[in-house]
mmCIF file of C-alpha atoms in Angstrom:
data_model
loop_
_atom_site.group_PDB
_atom_site.id
_atom_site.type_symbol
_atom_site.label_atom_id
_atom_site.label_comp_id
_atom_site.label_asym_id
_atom_site.label_seq_id
_atom_site.Cartn_x
_atom_site.Cartn_y
_atom_site.Cartn_z
ATOM 1 C CA MET A 1 -29.584 17.818 5.265
ATOM 2 C CA THR A 2 -28.389 18.975 8.676
ATOM 3 C CA ARG A 3 -24.657 19.403 9.030
ATOM 4 C CA SER A 4 -22.827 17.739 11.880
ATOM 5 C CA PRO A 5 -20.908 20.062 14.233
ATOM 6 C CA PHE A 6 -17.767 19.057 12.329
ATOM 7 C CA ALA A 7 -18.603 20.414 8.898
ATOM 8 C CA TRP A 8 -16.308 19.693 6.000
ATOM 9 C CA ILE A 9 -13.151 21.605 5.181
ATOM 10 C CA VAL A 10 -11.929 20.634 1.739
ATOM 11 C CA ALA A 11 -9.805 23.571 0.575
ATOM 12 C CA PRO A 12 -6.684 23.932 2.746
ATOM 13 C CA PRO A 13 -5.683 27.484 3.687
ATOM 14 C CA ARG A 14 -2.267 28.982 3.187
ATOM 15 C CA LEU A 15 0.314 26.874 5.011
ATOM 16 C CA ASP A 16 2.984 28.201 7.373
ATOM 17 C CA HIS A 17 5.932 27.330 5.135
ATOM 18 C CA ALA A 18 8.480 28.826 7.512
ATOM 19 C CA ALA A 19 7.402 26.387 10.209
ATOM 20 C CA LEU A 20 7.125 23.485 7.790
ATOM 21 C CA SER A 21 10.441 24.078 6.001
ATOM 22 C CA PRO A 22 12.659 21.968 8.334
ATOM 23 C CA LEU A 23 10.207 19.083 8.177
ATOM 24 C CA ILE A 24 9.968 19.332 4.391
ATOM 25 C CA GLY A 25 13.746 19.236 4.149
ATOM 26 C CA SER A 26 14.197 16.201 6.406
ATOM 27 C CA ALA A 27 11.361 14.298 4.706
ATOM 28 C CA ASP A 28 12.674 15.150 1.232
ATOM 29 C CA ARG A 29 16.141 13.890 2.187
ATOM 30 C CA ALA A 30 14.817 10.646 3.635
ATOM 31 C CA VAL A 31 12.638 9.923 0.610
ATOM 32 C CA GLY A 32 15.555 10.818 -1.659
ATOM 33 C CA ARG A 33 17.811 8.349 0.183
ATOM 34 C CA LEU A 34 15.196 5.630 -0.242
ATOM 35 C CA ASP A 35 14.794 6.403 -3.943
ATOM 36 C CA ALA A 36 18.550 6.245 -4.518
ATOM 37 C CA PHE A 37 18.779 3.011 -2.522
ATOM 38 C CA VAL A 38 15.972 1.412 -4.530
ATOM 39 C CA SER A 39 17.555 2.488 -7.823
ATOM 40 C CA LEU A 40 20.766 0.603 -6.937
ATOM 41 C CA MET A 41 19.297 -2.564 -5.405
ATOM 42 C CA PRO A 42 19.384 -5.914 -7.239
ATOM 43 C CA CYS A 43 16.227 -7.231 -8.870
ATOM 44 C CA PRO A 44 13.870 -4.522 -7.575
ATOM 45 C CA GLU A 45 10.771 -5.948 -9.267
ATOM 46 C CA HIS A 46 10.948 -9.046 -7.064
ATOM 47 C CA LEU A 47 12.637 -7.733 -3.934
ATOM 48 C CA LEU A 48 10.160 -4.856 -3.573
ATOM 49 C CA ALA A 49 7.177 -7.198 -3.903
ATOM 50 C CA PRO A 50 7.167 -8.051 -0.163
ATOM 51 C CA LEU A 51 6.754 -4.339 0.674
ATOM 52 C CA ARG A 52 3.800 -4.145 -1.678
ATOM 53 C CA ILE A 53 2.258 -7.233 -0.069
ATOM 54 C CA GLY A 54 2.701 -5.684 3.377
ATOM 55 C CA GLU A 55 1.161 -2.415 2.199
ATOM 56 C CA ALA A 56 -1.912 -4.176 0.838
ATOM 57 C CA MET A 57 -2.390 -6.120 4.058
ATOM 58 C CA LEU A 58 -1.926 -3.188 6.436
ATOM 59 C CA SER A 59 -3.941 -0.682 4.434
ATOM 60 C CA SER A 60 -6.766 -3.221 4.565
ATOM 61 C CA ARG A 61 -6.292 -3.767 8.296
ATOM 62 C CA ILE A 62 -6.628 -0.062 9.002
ATOM 63 C CA GLU A 63 -10.192 -0.448 7.728
ATOM 64 C CA GLY A 64 -10.874 -3.392 10.042
ATOM 65 C CA SER A 65 -9.880 -6.245 7.716
ATOM 66 C CA ARG A 66 -8.725 -9.467 9.374
ATOM 67 C CA THR A 67 -6.491 -10.542 6.516
ATOM 68 C CA THR A 68 -3.067 -11.952 7.407
ATOM 69 C CA LEU A 69 0.025 -12.635 5.340
ATOM 70 C CA ASP A 70 -0.793 -16.345 5.212
ATOM 71 C CA SER A 71 -4.461 -15.934 4.319
ATOM 72 C CA MET A 72 -3.777 -13.178 1.805
ATOM 73 C CA LEU A 73 -1.098 -15.195 0.019
ATOM 74 C CA GLY A 74 -3.142 -18.402 0.021
ATOM 75 C CA SER A 75 -5.116 -19.569 -2.974
ATOM 76 C CA SER A 76 -8.054 -21.250 -1.305
ATOM 77 C CA ALA A 77 -11.334 -21.249 -3.191
ATOM 78 C CA ARG A 78 -12.938 -20.298 0.135
ATOM 79 C CA SER A 79 -10.955 -17.101 0.625
ATOM 80 C CA SER A 80 -12.687 -14.440 2.701
ATOM 81 C CA ASP A 81 -13.806 -11.112 1.276
ATOM 82 C CA ASP A 82 -11.005 -9.517 3.321
ATOM 83 C CA ASP A 83 -8.391 -11.675 1.582
ATOM 84 C CA LEU A 84 -9.890 -11.196 -1.878
ATOM 85 C CA GLU A 85 -9.848 -7.423 -1.483
ATOM 86 C CA ALA A 86 -6.286 -7.415 -0.107
ATOM 87 C CA ARG A 87 -5.103 -9.335 -3.175
ATOM 88 C CA ALA A 88 -7.078 -7.020 -5.431
ATOM 89 C CA TYR A 89 -5.328 -4.077 -3.758
ATOM 90 C CA LEU A 90 -2.070 -5.298 -5.329
ATOM 91 C CA THR A 91 -3.663 -5.504 -8.776
ATOM 92 C CA ALA A 92 -5.289 -2.099 -8.410
ATOM 93 C CA MET A 93 -2.023 -0.559 -7.244
ATOM 94 C CA THR A 94 -0.098 -1.910 -10.237
ATOM 95 C CA GLY A 95 -2.691 -0.572 -12.658
ATOM 96 C CA ALA A 96 -2.749 2.827 -10.971
ATOM 97 C CA GLU A 97 1.029 3.124 -11.191
ATOM 98 C CA LEU A 98 0.918 2.513 -14.942
ATOM 99 C CA ALA A 99 -1.951 4.978 -15.383
ATOM 100 C CA CYS A 100 -0.232 7.802 -13.461
ATOM 101 C CA THR A 101 3.297 7.868 -14.815
ATOM 102 C CA ASP A 102 2.928 11.552 -15.736
ATOM 103 C CA SER A 103 0.149 12.847 -13.517
ATOM 104 C CA LEU A 104 -2.602 11.866 -11.151
ATOM 105 C CA ASN A 105 -5.963 11.552 -12.899
ATOM 106 C CA MET A 106 -9.598 10.812 -12.185
ATOM 107 C CA GLU A 107 -9.724 7.775 -14.468
ATOM 108 C CA ALA A 108 -6.946 6.046 -12.525
ATOM 109 C CA LEU A 109 -8.719 6.630 -9.204
ATOM 110 C CA LEU A 110 -12.004 5.264 -10.523
ATOM 111 C CA GLU A 111 -10.368 2.221 -12.097
ATOM 112 C CA ALA A 112 -8.413 1.414 -8.937
ATOM 113 C CA HIS A 113 -11.643 1.570 -6.957
ATOM 114 C CA ARG A 114 -13.382 -0.696 -9.461
ATOM 115 C CA VAL A 115 -10.654 -3.339 -9.301
ATOM 116 C CA LEU A 116 -10.530 -3.219 -5.501
ATOM 117 C CA MET A 117 -14.253 -3.412 -4.840
ATOM 118 C CA GLU A 118 -15.228 -5.892 -7.575
ATOM 119 C CA ALA A 119 -12.960 -8.516 -6.035
ATOM 120 C CA SER A 120 -15.376 -9.563 -3.301
ATOM 121 C CA GLY A 121 -19.036 -10.372 -2.973
ATOM 122 C CA ARG A 122 -19.682 -7.423 -0.686
ATOM 123 C CA GLY A 123 -17.860 -4.923 -2.886
ATOM 124 C CA GLY A 124 -20.756 -4.524 -5.299
ATOM 125 C CA ARG A 125 -22.640 -2.503 -2.692
ATOM 126 C CA ALA A 126 -19.922 0.138 -2.972
ATOM 127 C CA ARG A 127 -20.756 0.773 -6.656
ATOM 128 C CA PRO A 128 -17.236 -0.114 -7.893
ATOM 129 C CA GLY A 129 -15.561 2.561 -9.971
ATOM 130 C CA MET A 130 -18.315 5.120 -9.453
ATOM 131 C CA LEU A 131 -18.436 8.266 -7.351
ATOM 132 C CA ARG A 132 -21.106 8.224 -4.673
ATOM 133 C CA THR A 133 -24.502 9.706 -5.439
ATOM 134 C CA GLU A 134 -25.902 9.814 -1.913
ATOM 135 C CA PRO A 135 -25.039 11.446 1.411
ATOM 136 C CA VAL A 136 -22.718 9.580 3.770
ATOM 137 C CA TRP A 137 -21.463 10.198 7.272
ATOM 138 C CA ILE A 138 -18.757 8.777 9.494
ATOM 139 C CA GLY A 139 -19.311 7.692 13.067
ATOM 140 C CA ARG A 140 -20.961 5.114 15.263
ATOM 141 C CA GLY A 141 -24.644 4.820 15.860
ATOM 142 C CA GLY A 142 -25.851 4.631 12.267
ATOM 143 C CA THR A 143 -27.488 8.060 12.161
ATOM 144 C CA ILE A 144 -26.263 11.414 10.940
ATOM 145 C CA GLU A 145 -27.072 12.930 14.337
ATOM 146 C CA ASN A 146 -24.326 10.773 15.873
ATOM 147 C CA ALA A 147 -21.804 11.421 13.107
ATOM 148 C CA THR A 148 -18.298 12.620 13.899
ATOM 149 C CA TYR A 149 -17.863 13.851 10.334
ATOM 150 C CA VAL A 150 -20.226 14.581 7.443
ATOM 151 C CA PRO A 151 -18.501 14.692 4.025
ATOM 152 C CA PRO A 152 -19.665 17.098 1.293
ATOM 153 C CA PRO A 153 -22.941 16.492 -0.566
ATOM 154 C CA ALA A 154 -22.788 14.021 -3.433
ATOM 155 C CA GLU A 155 -23.378 16.701 -6.064
ATOM 156 C CA ASP A 156 -20.145 18.439 -5.016
ATOM 157 C CA VAL A 157 -17.929 15.349 -5.001
ATOM 158 C CA ARG A 158 -16.680 15.321 -8.591
ATOM 159 C CA GLY A 159 -15.793 19.024 -8.629
ATOM 160 C CA LEU A 160 -14.007 18.833 -5.280
ATOM 161 C CA LEU A 161 -12.054 15.749 -6.297
ATOM 162 C CA GLU A 162 -11.061 17.263 -9.635
ATOM 163 C CA ARG A 163 -9.850 20.354 -7.815
ATOM 164 C CA ALA A 164 -7.809 18.253 -5.389
ATOM 165 C CA ILE A 165 -6.264 16.295 -8.276
ATOM 166 C CA GLY A 166 -5.380 19.490 -10.127
ATOM 167 C CA GLU A 167 -3.805 21.168 -7.107
ATOM 168 C CA ALA A 168 -1.802 18.018 -6.307
ATOM 169 C CA GLY A 169 0.101 18.617 -9.538
ATOM 170 C CA ARG A 170 1.018 22.250 -8.867
ATOM 171 C CA ALA A 171 4.724 22.761 -9.573
ATOM 172 C CA ASP A 172 5.024 25.409 -6.853
ATOM 173 C CA VAL A 173 4.070 22.908 -4.112
ATOM 174 C CA ASP A 174 6.667 20.443 -2.817
ATOM 175 C CA PRO A 175 5.645 16.897 -3.902
ATOM 176 C CA LEU A 176 5.649 15.583 -0.336
ATOM 177 C CA VAL A 177 3.460 18.458 0.840
ATOM 178 C CA ALA A 178 1.197 17.825 -2.155
ATOM 179 C CA ALA A 179 0.896 14.163 -1.123
ATOM 180 C CA ALA A 180 -0.009 15.131 2.443
ATOM 181 C CA LEU A 181 -2.651 17.592 1.288
ATOM 182 C CA PHE A 182 -4.109 15.330 -1.385
ATOM 183 C CA HIS A 183 -4.480 12.371 0.946
ATOM 184 C CA ALA A 184 -6.342 14.447 3.516
ATOM 185 C CA ARG A 185 -8.555 16.169 0.955
ATOM 186 C CA PHE A 186 -9.413 12.839 -0.628
ATOM 187 C CA GLU A 187 -10.494 11.427 2.728
ATOM 188 C CA LEU A 188 -12.505 14.564 3.546
ATOM 189 C CA VAL A 189 -14.308 14.506 0.208
ATOM 190 C CA HIS A 190 -14.957 10.775 0.755
ATOM 191 C CA PRO A 191 -15.803 10.229 -2.929
ATOM 192 C CA PHE A 192 -16.897 6.569 -2.744
ATOM 193 C CA ARG A 193 -19.434 4.657 -0.700
ATOM 194 C CA ASP A 194 -16.641 2.372 0.554
ATOM 195 C CA GLY A 195 -12.915 1.890 -0.001
ATOM 196 C CA ASN A 196 -11.947 5.555 0.482
ATOM 197 C CA GLY A 197 -9.194 4.918 3.006
ATOM 198 C CA ARG A 198 -7.501 2.222 0.960
ATOM 199 C CA ILE A 199 -7.658 4.165 -2.297
ATOM 200 C CA GLY A 200 -6.451 7.324 -0.557
ATOM 201 C CA ARG A 201 -3.415 5.563 0.916
ATOM 202 C CA MET A 202 -2.688 3.700 -2.315
ATOM 203 C CA PHE A 203 -2.241 6.949 -4.219
ATOM 204 C CA VAL A 204 0.226 8.600 -1.814
ATOM 205 C CA PRO A 205 3.366 6.968 -3.311
ATOM 206 C CA ILE A 206 1.808 7.030 -6.784
ATOM 207 C CA LEU A 207 1.463 10.801 -6.519
ATOM 208 C CA LEU A 208 5.090 11.075 -5.399
ATOM 209 C CA MET A 209 6.123 9.100 -8.476
ATOM 210 C CA ALA A 210 3.883 11.101 -10.798
ATOM 211 C CA ARG A 211 5.417 14.311 -9.441
ATOM 212 C CA GLY A 212 8.946 13.025 -10.080
ATOM 213 C CA ALA A 213 9.958 12.863 -6.418
ATOM 214 C CA VAL A 214 10.713 9.124 -6.737
ATOM 215 C CA ARG A 215 11.289 6.700 -9.598
ATOM 216 C CA ARG A 216 9.278 3.894 -8.022
ATOM 217 C CA PRO A 217 6.189 4.374 -5.813
ATOM 218 C CA PHE A 218 7.813 4.256 -2.384
ATOM 219 C CA PRO A 219 7.492 4.859 0.499
ATOM 220 C CA MET A 220 4.105 3.254 0.981
ATOM 221 C CA VAL A 221 2.791 4.720 4.198
ATOM 222 C CA SER A 222 0.340 2.192 5.638
ATOM 223 C CA ARG A 223 2.937 0.503 7.861
ATOM 224 C CA HIS A 224 3.464 3.746 9.773
ATOM 225 C CA LEU A 225 -0.196 4.752 9.676
ATOM 226 C CA GLU A 226 -1.379 1.377 10.970
ATOM 227 C CA SER A 227 1.155 1.526 13.815
ATOM 228 C CA ASN A 228 -0.164 4.988 14.686
ATOM 229 C CA ARG A 229 -3.781 4.432 13.740
ATOM 230 C CA GLU A 230 -5.332 6.408 16.593
ATOM 231 C CA GLU A 231 -3.243 9.503 15.921
ATOM 232 C CA TYR A 232 -3.867 9.117 12.174
ATOM 233 C CA TYR A 233 -7.603 9.312 12.798
ATOM 234 C CA LEU A 234 -7.238 12.146 15.300
ATOM 235 C CA ARG A 235 -5.172 14.196 12.845
ATOM 236 C CA LEU A 236 -7.801 13.757 10.139
ATOM 237 C CA GLN A 237 -10.499 14.719 12.644
ATOM 238 C CA GLY A 238 -8.453 17.808 13.466
ATOM 239 C CA LEU A 239 -8.932 18.948 9.891
ATOM 240 C CA SER A 240 -12.687 18.553 9.931
ATOM 241 C CA ARG A 241 -13.065 20.089 13.388
ATOM 242 C CA SER A 242 -10.635 22.978 13.344
ATOM 243 C CA GLY A 243 -8.952 23.102 9.955
ATOM 244 C CA ASP A 244 -5.516 22.286 11.404
ATOM 245 C CA TRP A 245 -3.776 21.870 8.055
ATOM 246 C CA ASN A 246 -0.358 22.830 9.399
ATOM 247 C CA GLY A 247 -0.608 20.196 12.115
ATOM 248 C CA TRP A 248 -1.734 17.542 9.648
ATOM 249 C CA THR A 249 0.954 18.397 7.107
ATOM 250 C CA SER A 250 3.692 18.394 9.752
ATOM 251 C CA TRP A 251 2.583 14.997 11.018
ATOM 252 C CA PHE A 252 2.315 13.463 7.552
ATOM 253 C CA LEU A 253 5.742 14.742 6.490
ATOM 254 C CA GLU A 254 7.203 13.076 9.549
ATOM 255 C CA ALA A 255 5.317 9.882 8.683
ATOM 256 C CA LEU A 256 6.902 9.890 5.218
ATOM 257 C CA ARG A 257 10.362 10.445 6.724
ATOM 258 C CA ILE A 258 9.983 7.618 9.231
ATOM 259 C CA GLN A 259 8.549 5.239 6.657
ATOM 260 C CA ALA A 260 11.325 5.969 4.148
ATOM 261 C CA ASP A 261 13.977 5.106 6.742
ATOM 262 C CA ALA A 262 12.057 1.978 7.772
ATOM 263 C CA ASP A 263 11.826 0.867 4.142
ATOM 264 C CA ILE A 264 15.600 1.151 3.705
ATOM 265 C CA GLU A 265 16.050 -1.036 6.776
ATOM 266 C CA LEU A 266 13.608 -3.668 5.513
ATOM 267 C CA ILE A 267 15.014 -3.685 1.977
ATOM 268 C CA THR A 268 18.501 -4.151 3.436
ATOM 269 C CA SER A 269 17.232 -7.220 5.308
ATOM 270 C CA LEU A 270 15.672 -8.569 2.110
ATOM 271 C CA ILE A 271 18.940 -8.105 0.204
ATOM 272 C CA ASP A 272 20.821 -9.869 3.014
ATOM 273 C CA LEU A 273 18.368 -12.791 2.930
ATOM 274 C CA ARG A 274 18.749 -13.080 -0.828
ATOM 275 C CA GLU A 275 22.529 -13.129 -0.492
ATOM 276 C CA GLU A 276 22.314 -15.796 2.208
ATOM 277 C CA LEU A 277 20.263 -18.037 -0.064
ATOM 278 C CA LEU A 278 22.579 -17.533 -3.014
ATOM 279 C CA VAL A 279 25.708 -18.263 -0.975
ATOM 280 C CA SER A 280 24.208 -21.389 0.610
ATOM 281 C CA MET A 281 23.072 -22.766 -2.723
ATOM 282 C CA ALA A 282 26.362 -21.942 -4.427
ATOM 283 C CA ALA A 283 28.257 -23.812 -1.713
ATOM 284 C CA ALA A 284 25.978 -26.840 -2.030
ATOM 285 C CA TYR A 285 25.913 -26.985 -5.831
ATOM 286 C CA GLY A 286 29.308 -25.776 -6.879
ATOM 287 C CA GLY A 287 28.305 -22.293 -7.928
ATOM 288 C CA ARG A 288 25.338 -23.345 -10.077
ATOM 289 C CA VAL A 289 22.565 -21.197 -8.612
ATOM 290 C CA PRO A 290 19.179 -20.553 -10.259
ATOM 291 C CA VAL A 291 19.218 -16.841 -9.471
ATOM 292 C CA PRO A 292 15.958 -16.047 -11.321
ATOM 293 C CA ALA A 293 14.192 -18.711 -9.259
ATOM 294 C CA VAL A 294 15.489 -17.290 -5.982
ATOM 295 C CA ASP A 295 14.340 -13.825 -7.028
ATOM 296 C CA GLY A 296 10.979 -15.217 -8.078
ATOM 297 C CA MET A 297 10.395 -16.588 -4.576
ATOM 298 C CA PHE A 298 10.585 -13.056 -3.189
ATOM 299 C CA GLY A 299 7.867 -12.001 -5.589
ATOM 300 C CA ARG A 300 5.750 -15.093 -4.811
ATOM 301 C CA PRO A 301 6.451 -16.249 -1.229
ATOM 302 C CA VAL A 302 3.785 -18.983 -1.460
ATOM 303 C CA PHE A 303 4.472 -20.913 -4.640
ATOM 304 C CA THR A 304 4.521 -24.122 -6.625
ATOM 305 C CA VAL A 305 7.490 -25.367 -8.607
ATOM 306 C CA PRO A 306 5.625 -24.943 -11.937
ATOM 307 C CA GLU A 307 4.864 -21.305 -11.023
ATOM 308 C CA ILE A 308 8.514 -20.519 -10.335
ATOM 309 C CA ALA A 309 9.535 -22.420 -13.475
ATOM 310 C CA GLY A 310 7.179 -20.257 -15.504
ATOM 311 C CA MET A 311 8.578 -17.072 -13.963
ATOM 312 C CA SER A 312 12.250 -18.017 -14.245
ATOM 313 C CA GLY A 313 12.462 -20.217 -17.341
ATOM 314 C CA ILE A 314 14.316 -22.866 -15.334
ATOM 315 C CA PRO A 315 13.254 -26.529 -15.822
ATOM 316 C CA GLU A 316 11.006 -27.952 -13.127
ATOM 317 C CA ARG A 317 13.337 -30.900 -12.572
ATOM 318 C CA THR A 318 16.168 -28.548 -11.679
ATOM 319 C CA LEU A 319 13.933 -26.458 -9.438
ATOM 320 C CA ARG A 320 12.658 -29.467 -7.476
ATOM 321 C CA ARG A 321 16.228 -30.275 -6.523
ATOM 322 C CA PHE A 322 16.892 -26.723 -5.337
ATOM 323 C CA VAL A 323 13.583 -26.475 -3.477
ATOM 324 C CA GLY A 324 14.429 -29.754 -1.763
ATOM 325 C CA PHE A 325 17.735 -28.267 -0.629
ATOM 326 C CA LEU A 326 16.065 -25.106 0.668
ATOM 327 C CA SER A 327 13.549 -27.257 2.557
ATOM 328 C CA SER A 328 16.355 -29.203 4.206
ATOM 329 C CA GLU A 329 17.917 -25.884 5.280
ATOM 330 C CA GLY A 330 14.648 -24.662 6.829
ATOM 331 C CA MET A 331 14.265 -21.802 4.383
ATOM 332 C CA VAL A 332 11.268 -23.262 2.589
ATOM 333 C CA GLU A 333 8.538 -25.639 3.764
ATOM 334 C CA GLU A 334 5.861 -27.642 2.034
ATOM 335 C CA ILE A 335 2.402 -26.585 3.198
ATOM 336 C CA ALA A 336 0.243 -28.650 0.837
ATOM 337 C CA PRO A 337 1.414 -31.923 -0.757
ATOM 338 C CA GLY A 338 0.988 -32.530 -4.440
ATOM 339 C CA SER A 339 -1.769 -34.845 -5.582
ATOM 340 C CA GLY A 340 -2.296 -36.086 -9.114
ATOM 341 C CA ARG A 341 -1.961 -33.109 -11.424
ATOM 342 C CA GLN A 342 -2.017 -30.707 -8.454
ATOM 343 C CA ALA A 343 1.484 -29.431 -7.647
ATOM 344 C CA ALA A 344 2.762 -29.228 -4.079
ATOM 345 C CA VAL A 345 2.577 -25.778 -2.478
ATOM 346 C CA PHE A 346 5.583 -24.326 -0.677
ATOM 347 C CA ARG A 347 6.067 -21.375 1.631
ATOM 348 C CA PHE A 348 9.196 -19.196 1.738
ATOM 349 C CA THR A 349 9.448 -19.521 5.516
ATOM 350 C CA ARG A 350 12.372 -17.219 6.118
ATOM 351 C CA LEU A 351 10.878 -14.386 4.090
ATOM 352 C CA LEU A 352 7.474 -14.641 5.755
ATOM 353 C CA ALA A 353 9.104 -14.670 9.192
ATOM 354 C CA LEU A 354 10.918 -11.453 8.302
ATOM 355 C CA LEU A 355 7.713 -9.843 7.050
ATOM 356 C CA ARG A 356 5.791 -10.853 10.177
ATOM 357 C CA SER A 357 8.439 -9.117 12.277
ATOM 358 C CA LYS A 358 7.857 -5.883 10.339
ATOM 359 C CA TYR A 359 4.157 -6.088 9.527
#
C-alpha cells in the first residue's frame, strides 16, 4: 500500500514541558474549579444530564450528523439514524464511565463502540465493537491517492491502541496532558471503520476521571471543539503532517480550560432555573413542592407524567396538577396530547431554550 504524503505519527516525541507548564497550570486550575463546583451542586445526577445531552448532540454533529435537541430527545418510531446514534452515545458514555473507574481499558472502548454503532441501521457496516481489519484513509475523492491522511495498517492497530492506553495511565504525565495526547493518538490510529471521532471525544473526560483529576467525567469537550471545528481538524492534521505535538497539546489544554469555565457558567444557569421553578411552585402551593419531580425534568426534558412519577415516586395525580401549573407559567408545554392509554408528552421549554442558547 502506498503511503500518502502525510504518513502517520502515532508515538509523540518528548514535549517541551517548560513551554507547556503555564498552560498546564491554568487548565488544571480551571478543571479543578469545575470539579469542586460539581461536587457541591444540588442533585448532580439530574442537573448534569443536560450537559451530557449537549455533548452527545455536538459530538455527533462534528461528524456531520443533523440531529437536534428536539429530534434527539423525541421518541418517534421513525427516528433517523443520526438521532438513534446520538441517543446511543449517552448509553455508551454511561457504560464507559462505569467500566473505567480505575483505568482506561480496551474492553471499555470496544463496548462503547458496539453500543454506539449497533443503534442504527447503518452502524452494522462499521463492525460494531471490533477493530478494523482493512486499510482506511481520510479525505475527499474516495481514493487513497487523494487522501489527506492514511492511518496505520490494520495489523498494527491493536498494538498501537494498547500502547496509547497504557501511556495514558502513566503517573509521571499530567492527566490533562495525557488526555490531550490520548485523544490525538486515538484519532491517528483510527481503530474503527466508523465512529472514531465520537468514541475519541467520549473518552476524554472519562480518562480524566480514571486518572483522578475529576470525580465526575467533566468537562466534556465537544462544545468547544464543535465551535472551533476547522481549527480542531487543522491541529490534528498538523500532527500527521509535521508531528506538531507541542502545538496540539497547547491547543487542547486551552480547550479544556475554556470548556471547564463554560461548564461552570452553564451549570450556574441550570441551578438558577431549578431555584426559579422551586420558588414559583412553593409560592403557588404553600411550600409543598415535588422536588424530585422538578429534578427529574432536568434529566428528562421531554417527558410524560407517568415517566416522572416513576422516577420520583410521586403520584401521577399530584404531578398532573404541578405540570398544569408549570404549563400556565410557560415553563412547560404539551407537544403531543394523550390518547387512550397513551400519555401526553410535555417539553421542558425553559430548559431547552437555555440549552439551545449554549449548544
